[in-house]
Coordinates of C-alpha atoms in Angstrom, one line a residue:
M11 CA 61.7 44.0 124.0
K12 CA 58.3 43.9 122.3
S13 CA 57.9 44.4 118.6
A14 CA 56.6 47.8 117.5
D15 CA 53.3 46.3 116.4
A16 CA 52.7 44.3 119.7
Y17 CA 49.8 45.2 121.9
R18 CA 50.6 47.2 125.0
T19 CA 49.0 47.1 128.4
I20 CA 47.8 50.2 130.2
S21 CA 50.8 50.0 132.5
E22 CA 53.3 49.8 129.6
V23 CA 51.6 52.8 127.8
S24 CA 51.5 54.7 131.0
E25 CA 55.2 54.2 131.6
D26 CA 56.2 54.8 128.0
V27 CA 54.2 58.0 127.6
G28 CA 54.8 59.3 131.1
V29 CA 51.1 59.7 132.0
P30 CA 49.4 58.0 135.0
Q31 CA 47.0 55.1 134.2
H32 CA 44.0 57.0 135.5
V33 CA 44.7 59.8 133.1
L34 CA 44.7 57.4 130.2
R35 CA 41.4 56.0 131.3
F36 CA 40.1 59.6 131.6
W37 CA 41.3 60.4 128.1
E38 CA 39.2 57.5 126.8
T39 CA 36.1 59.3 128.1
K40 CA 37.2 62.6 126.5
F41 CA 38.6 61.4 123.2
A42 CA 36.4 58.9 121.4
Q43 CA 39.3 58.2 119.1
V44 CA 41.3 56.5 121.9
K45 CA 39.8 53.0 121.9
P46 CA 42.0 50.3 123.3
M47 CA 40.8 46.7 122.8
K48 CA 39.3 45.2 125.9
R49 CA 39.6 41.6 126.7
G50 CA 38.0 39.5 129.4
G51 CA 37.9 41.2 132.7
G52 CA 38.1 44.6 131.0
R53 CA 41.9 44.6 130.6
R54 CA 43.0 47.2 128.0
Y55 CA 45.3 46.4 125.1
Y56 CA 46.6 49.4 123.1
R57 CA 47.6 49.1 119.4
R58 CA 50.6 51.1 118.1
Q59 CA 48.1 53.6 116.5
D60 CA 46.5 54.1 120.0
V61 CA 49.9 54.8 121.6
D62 CA 50.9 57.2 118.8
L63 CA 47.6 59.1 119.3
I64 CA 48.1 59.2 123.1
R65 CA 51.6 60.6 122.6
A66 CA 50.2 63.3 120.4
I67 CA 47.4 64.1 122.9
N68 CA 50.0 64.3 125.7
R69 CA 52.2 66.7 123.6
L70 CA 49.3 68.9 122.6
L71 CA 48.0 69.2 126.2
Y72 CA 51.2 69.4 128.2
T73 CA 53.8 70.8 125.7
D74 CA 51.8 72.9 123.3
G75 CA 49.3 74.0 126.0
L76 CA 46.0 73.2 124.3
T77 CA 42.9 72.5 126.3
I78 CA 41.0 69.2 126.1
K79 CA 38.4 71.0 124.0
G80 CA 41.2 72.4 121.7
V81 CA 42.5 68.9 121.1
Q82 CA 39.0 67.5 120.5
K83 CA 38.5 70.3 117.9
L84 CA 41.9 69.5 116.3
L85 CA 41.0 65.8 116.1
R86 CA 37.6 66.7 114.6
E87 CA 38.9 69.1 112.0
R88 CA 42.2 67.5 111.0
G89 CA 41.7 63.9 111.8
V90 CA 43.5 61.3 113.9
K91 CA 46.2 60.5 111.4
A92 CA 47.3 64.2 111.0
V93 CA 47.3 64.7 114.8
S94 CA 49.1 61.4 115.5
E95 CA 51.8 62.2 112.9
G96 CA 52.2 65.7 114.2
S97 CA 51.3 67.2 110.9
A98 CA 48.1 69.0 112.1
E99 CA 49.1 72.6 112.3
I100 CA 48.1 74.5 115.4
V101 CA 46.9 78.0 114.5
P102 CA 46.7 80.5 117.3
T103 CA 43.3 82.3 117.4
S104 CA 44.2 85.4 119.5
S105 CA 44.1 89.0 118.3
E106 CA 44.7 90.4 121.8
P107 CA 48.1 91.2 123.1
V108 CA 49.6 88.8 125.7
L109 CA 51.7 89.7 128.6
G110 CA 55.3 89.3 127.5
A111 CA 54.3 89.1 123.8
D112 CA 56.3 91.0 121.2
A113 CA 54.6 94.3 120.8
N114 CA 55.8 94.6 117.1
A115 CA 54.4 91.2 116.1
E116 CA 51.5 91.1 113.7
P117 CA 48.2 90.3 115.4
V118 CA 46.6 86.9 114.6
Q119 CA 43.0 87.2 113.4
P120 CA 40.6 85.1 115.5
A121 CA 39.0 82.1 114.0
E122 CA 35.2 82.1 113.4
A123 CA 33.5 81.9 116.7
Q124 CA 31.2 79.0 115.8
D125 CA 31.7 75.5 114.6
A126 CA 29.4 72.9 113.0
N127 CA 27.3 72.8 116.2
G128 CA 26.4 76.5 115.9
P129 CA 27.5 79.5 118.1
Q130 CA 29.8 78.6 121.0
D131 CA 29.1 79.4 124.6
A132 CA 30.3 82.9 125.4
A133 CA 33.0 81.6 127.8
L134 CA 34.3 79.3 125.1
S135 CA 34.3 82.0 122.3
A136 CA 36.8 84.2 124.2
P137 CA 40.0 84.3 122.1
L138 CA 42.8 82.0 123.2
V139 CA 46.1 83.6 123.9
D140 CA 48.9 83.3 121.3
L141 CA 50.6 79.9 121.7
A142 CA 54.0 81.2 120.8
A143 CA 53.8 83.9 123.6
L144 CA 52.7 81.2 126.1
K145 CA 55.7 79.0 125.1
G146 CA 58.0 82.0 125.6
I147 CA 56.6 82.6 129.1
R148 CA 56.9 78.9 129.9
D149 CA 60.6 79.0 128.7
R150 CA 61.4 82.1 130.8
L151 CA 59.7 80.5 133.9
A152 CA 61.7 77.3 133.4
T153 CA 64.9 79.3 133.1
A154 CA 64.1 81.2 136.3
L155 CA 63.3 78.0 138.1
Q156 CA 66.6 76.5 137.0
A157 CA 68.5 79.5 138.3
A158 CA 66.6 79.5 141.6
R159 CA 67.5 75.8 142.4
P160 CA 70.4 75.4 144.9

């Protein structure tokens, strides 16, 4: 077993995180913060910090339901360390009701519709749905799928 601080190859990271190698390569193009060392022949070597960040990106995308743009924004606003450690709080930005959401819940006020680069594209400024409501829907679907299995 390798030490926690040992460099990892792309195949080791892929297996450890549960993400295909081509996805890790794609994430390198979308997240400038993912920068494995490259040695002769272009072979990638990931440091522990890289693997921690990849795990966080994986969780944010596939468990928490953020988009790539959402994770990029979180990394920009909160920093790599906060995202990697899981201490970057995800604040829903929706004020619109969501199918299956609690009708008595307090609406969440939308965040400002522009960032440091100025106003966002109209399609991007549409409010995101409440993350908690999406998680509830996901959980109900998982339960229904489990019940439907023979």
